[in-house]
Coordinates of C-alpha atoms in Angstrom, one line a residue:
M1 CA -3.7 -1.9 49.0
S2 CA -6.0 1.4 48.5
T3 CA -4.9 4.1 46.2
I4 CA -5.5 7.3 47.7
P5 CA -7.1 10.2 45.5
R6 CA -4.6 12.7 44.3
D7 CA -6.5 15.6 45.8
I8 CA -5.9 14.3 49.4
L9 CA -2.6 12.8 48.9
G10 CA -0.8 15.7 50.4
A11 CA -2.9 15.4 53.5
I12 CA -1.5 12.0 54.3
G13 CA 2.0 12.1 53.4
G14 CA 2.2 13.3 49.8
V15 CA 3.1 15.7 47.4
P16 CA 3.4 19.6 48.5
K17 CA 4.0 21.7 45.4
P18 CA 7.3 23.3 45.4
P19 CA 8.3 26.7 44.2
S20 CA 9.0 25.7 40.8
E21 CA 8.8 22.8 38.5
V22 CA 12.2 21.8 39.3
V23 CA 12.6 19.9 42.6
V24 CA 16.1 18.7 42.3
Q25 CA 18.9 20.5 40.7
A26 CA 22.3 19.0 41.2
T27 CA 25.2 21.2 39.6
D28 CA 28.7 19.6 39.0
V29 CA 28.8 17.7 42.5
N30 CA 32.0 16.4 43.4
K31 CA 32.6 13.9 46.4
W32 CA 35.9 12.1 47.8
F33 CA 36.4 9.7 50.5
G34 CA 40.0 10.3 51.2
R35 CA 41.7 10.1 47.9
L36 CA 39.0 8.2 46.4
H37 CA 37.0 10.4 43.8
V38 CA 33.5 8.8 44.1
L39 CA 31.5 11.5 42.4
R40 CA 33.0 13.2 39.5
G41 CA 30.9 16.2 38.5
I42 CA 27.6 14.9 38.7
S43 CA 24.8 17.1 37.3
M44 CA 21.1 16.1 37.4
T45 CA 17.6 17.9 37.0
V46 CA 14.4 16.3 38.6
K47 CA 11.2 17.9 37.7
R48 CA 8.0 17.6 40.0
Q49 CA 6.2 14.2 39.9
E50 CA 9.1 12.7 37.7
V51 CA 10.6 9.2 38.6
V52 CA 14.2 8.9 37.9
V53 CA 15.7 5.5 38.2
V54 CA 19.5 5.3 38.8
I55 CA 21.4 2.1 37.8
G56 CA 25.0 0.9 37.4
A57 CA 27.3 -1.3 39.0
S58 CA 28.2 -1.6 42.6
G59 CA 30.8 1.1 43.4
S60 CA 29.6 3.3 40.7
G61 CA 28.4 6.1 43.0
K62 CA 24.6 5.6 42.9
T63 CA 24.1 5.3 46.6
T64 CA 26.7 8.0 47.7
F65 CA 24.8 10.6 45.3
I66 CA 21.6 10.1 46.6
R67 CA 22.8 10.2 50.2
C68 CA 24.5 13.6 49.1
I69 CA 21.0 14.8 48.0
N70 CA 19.7 14.4 51.8
H71 CA 23.3 15.6 53.1
L72 CA 24.0 12.2 54.6
E73 CA 27.1 12.6 52.7
K74 CA 29.0 16.0 52.5
I75 CA 30.1 17.2 49.3
Q76 CA 33.4 18.8 48.5
S77 CA 32.1 21.0 45.5
G78 CA 29.1 21.7 43.4
R79 CA 25.8 22.4 44.5
I80 CA 22.5 20.4 45.2
F81 CA 19.1 22.3 45.5
V82 CA 15.9 20.8 46.6
N83 CA 12.9 23.0 46.3
G84 CA 15.0 25.8 45.6
H85 CA 16.9 25.5 48.9
L86 CA 20.7 25.0 48.8
I87 CA 21.1 21.5 50.8
G88 CA 23.6 21.3 53.8
Y89 CA 25.4 24.5 53.0
R90 CA 25.1 28.2 52.6
E91 CA 27.4 30.3 50.1
V92 CA 30.0 32.8 51.6
N93 CA 32.0 34.5 48.9
G94 CA 31.3 32.0 46.4
K95 CA 32.4 29.1 48.7
L96 CA 30.5 26.6 50.4
V97 CA 30.1 26.6 54.2
E98 CA 28.3 23.9 56.0
D99 CA 24.9 25.1 57.2
R100 CA 23.6 24.9 60.8
E101 CA 22.5 21.6 61.9
S102 CA 18.9 22.9 62.8
N103 CA 18.8 24.2 59.2
I104 CA 20.0 21.1 57.8
A105 CA 17.3 19.2 59.9
R106 CA 14.6 21.4 58.4
Q107 CA 15.7 20.9 54.7
R108 CA 15.6 17.0 55.5
Q109 CA 11.9 17.4 56.1
E110 CA 11.2 18.0 52.6
I111 CA 13.0 14.8 51.5
G112 CA 11.9 11.2 52.6
M113 CA 14.6 8.5 52.3
V114 CA 14.1 4.6 52.2
F115 CA 17.0 2.6 52.7
Q116 CA 18.2 -0.9 52.0
R117 CA 17.8 -1.9 55.7
F118 CA 14.4 -0.7 57.2
N119 CA 16.0 1.1 60.3
L120 CA 12.8 0.7 62.4
F121 CA 13.1 1.3 65.9
P122 CA 12.7 -2.2 67.3
H123 CA 11.2 -1.2 70.5
K124 CA 8.3 0.6 68.8
T125 CA 5.4 -0.6 67.3
A126 CA 4.8 0.1 63.5
L127 CA 2.2 2.9 64.3
E128 CA 4.7 4.4 66.8
N129 CA 7.6 4.3 64.4
I130 CA 5.5 6.2 61.8
I131 CA 4.4 9.2 64.1
E132 CA 7.8 9.5 65.8
A133 CA 9.2 12.2 63.3
P134 CA 5.8 14.1 62.7
V135 CA 5.5 14.6 66.6
H136 CA 8.9 15.3 67.6
V137 CA 10.3 17.3 64.5
R138 CA 7.1 18.8 62.8
K139 CA 5.5 19.1 66.4
I140 CA 2.2 17.8 64.9
P141 CA -0.3 16.8 67.6
V142 CA -0.2 13.0 68.7
A143 CA -3.8 12.3 67.7
E144 CA -3.3 13.8 64.1
A145 CA -0.3 12.2 63.6
T146 CA -1.8 8.9 64.7
E147 CA -4.7 9.4 62.3
T148 CA -2.4 10.0 59.4
A149 CA -0.2 7.2 60.3
K150 CA -3.3 4.9 60.3
A151 CA -4.1 6.1 57.0
L152 CA -0.7 5.5 55.7
L153 CA -0.5 2.0 57.1
A154 CA -3.8 1.4 55.5
R155 CA -2.0 2.9 52.3
V156 CA 0.6 0.3 52.2
G157 CA -1.7 -2.7 53.2
L158 CA -0.9 -3.0 56.7
A159 CA -3.9 -1.5 58.3
A160 CA -3.9 -4.7 60.8
K161 CA -0.2 -4.5 62.0
A162 CA -0.4 -0.9 63.6
D163 CA 0.2 -2.4 67.0
V164 CA 2.9 -5.0 65.8
Y165 CA 6.5 -4.6 66.6
P166 CA 9.2 -4.8 63.7
A167 CA 10.4 -8.2 64.8
Q168 CA 6.9 -9.7 64.1
L169 CA 7.0 -8.3 60.7
S170 CA 8.3 -9.7 57.3
G171 CA 11.1 -8.0 55.7
G172 CA 8.7 -7.0 53.1
Q173 CA 6.1 -5.5 55.8
Q174 CA 9.0 -3.7 57.7
Q175 CA 10.0 -2.0 54.3
R176 CA 6.4 -0.9 53.5
V177 CA 6.4 0.6 57.2
A178 CA 9.5 2.4 56.5
I179 CA 7.9 4.0 53.3
A180 CA 5.1 5.0 55.4
R181 CA 7.2 6.5 58.0
A182 CA 9.0 8.8 55.2
L183 CA 5.6 9.7 53.7
A184 CA 4.4 10.8 57.2
M185 CA 6.7 13.8 57.0
K186 CA 4.9 14.8 53.9
P187 CA 8.0 15.1 51.7
A188 CA 8.3 16.7 48.2
L189 CA 10.8 14.2 47.3
M190 CA 11.5 10.6 48.0
L191 CA 14.7 8.7 47.6
F192 CA 14.9 5.1 47.5
D193 CA 18.2 3.2 48.0
E194 CA 17.8 -0.3 46.7
P195 CA 14.8 -0.7 48.8
T196 CA 14.3 -4.5 47.6
S197 CA 17.9 -5.7 48.0
A198 CA 17.6 -7.0 51.4
L199 CA 14.3 -8.9 50.6
D200 CA 13.5 -12.3 50.0
P201 CA 12.1 -12.6 46.1
E202 CA 8.5 -13.4 47.5
M203 CA 8.5 -9.8 49.1
I204 CA 10.1 -7.8 46.7
G205 CA 6.6 -7.5 44.6
E206 CA 4.8 -6.1 47.6
V207 CA 7.2 -3.2 48.0
L208 CA 7.3 -2.3 44.5
E209 CA 3.6 -2.1 44.1
V210 CA 3.7 0.7 46.8
M211 CA 6.3 2.4 44.9
K212 CA 4.2 2.2 41.6
E213 CA 1.3 3.6 43.2
L214 CA 3.3 6.6 44.7
A215 CA 4.6 7.0 41.0
R216 CA 1.2 6.9 39.5
E217 CA -0.2 9.6 42.4
G218 CA 2.5 12.2 41.6
M219 CA 5.3 11.5 44.0
T220 CA 8.7 13.0 42.8
M221 CA 11.1 10.0 43.2
I222 CA 14.7 9.2 42.8
V223 CA 15.1 5.4 42.9
V224 CA 18.4 3.4 43.0
T225 CA 17.7 -0.2 41.9
H226 CA 18.6 -3.2 39.9
E227 CA 14.8 -3.9 39.5
M228 CA 14.8 -3.4 35.6
G229 CA 11.0 -4.4 35.2
F230 CA 10.4 -1.5 37.6
A231 CA 12.3 1.0 35.8
R232 CA 10.7 -0.1 32.5
E233 CA 7.3 0.4 33.7
V234 CA 7.4 3.4 36.1
A235 CA 10.4 5.4 35.3
D236 CA 10.3 9.0 33.2
R237 CA 14.0 8.8 32.8
V238 CA 16.8 6.2 33.3
V239 CA 20.3 7.2 34.5
M240 CA 23.4 5.1 34.2
M241 CA 26.1 5.7 36.5
D242 CA 29.8 4.4 36.0
E243 CA 32.7 5.3 38.0
G244 CA 31.2 8.3 39.7
Q245 CA 30.0 9.7 36.5
I246 CA 26.5 10.0 34.7
I247 CA 27.5 8.1 31.5
E248 CA 23.9 7.9 29.8
E249 CA 20.4 8.7 30.5
G250 CA 17.2 8.6 28.6
T251 CA 13.7 7.0 28.6
P252 CA 13.1 3.5 29.5
E253 CA 12.6 2.8 25.7
H254 CA 16.0 4.2 24.9
F255 CA 17.8 2.1 27.6
F256 CA 16.0 -1.3 26.9
T257 CA 16.1 -1.0 23.3
N258 CA 18.7 1.3 22.0
P259 CA 21.6 2.2 24.7
Q260 CA 24.6 4.1 23.3
Q261 CA 27.4 3.4 25.8
E262 CA 29.2 0.2 25.6
R263 CA 29.5 0.2 29.3
T264 CA 25.7 0.6 29.3
K265 CA 25.1 -2.5 27.1
S266 CA 27.8 -4.8 28.9
F267 CA 25.7 -3.7 32.4
L268 CA 22.4 -4.6 31.1
S269 CA 23.3 -7.6 29.4
K270 CA 24.4 -9.1 32.7
I271 CA 21.0 -8.1 34.5
L272 CA 18.6 -8.4 31.9

């Protein structure tokens, strides 16, 4: 896998500079599923080029939170801003009113998301999967989108797989195509929802290596993962969630040498 010089990263899927140093500003975010209060006053700031790793047990609210950042889940109170834009809503007399779908779709263009499952179109080749959104959403000419897609496939070590269908790719290769697809929209922020959890152990490393290179090249990232080696090596900050709340955050050194909360200590003792 080749490394892309930072000065051209933005040209093939990378890091448009946001209006300020803050890319994500979440304030007092609350989310219910029926009577279940799954996010309880979550606040988080993520600065440009920062890598934040979110950890916690299943059911702690990690995935729900990052899905709210992309408005794949709706919040009931609080505010989430990405690049200074209120995501999913507009304010009317101090209250949240859901925005028009066209505005929400435009906001999502700034946010790339990689899921546990790859969600590739099975009837389209790797190249066709990558150019789909740039051509139909950003209205980029097919030739230009194709050139970018080929560069991104080379970027994730799959230059020879452009004309291959998802069913002919391994899980790790499909996930790398999914990362390239997200990067093709030139997002300012990448969200990863346990991107290696559905992979066989021997495939995990190839996906993590792509993510590590993105981090080194300055991509702003929020990563939900149980891969503590990745957190230790790449994260600027680790956030521990439990029962819908952030209970502890700090540098990897803090988390792996001197966590303060008993719940954090208990969780780490089970996965390290």
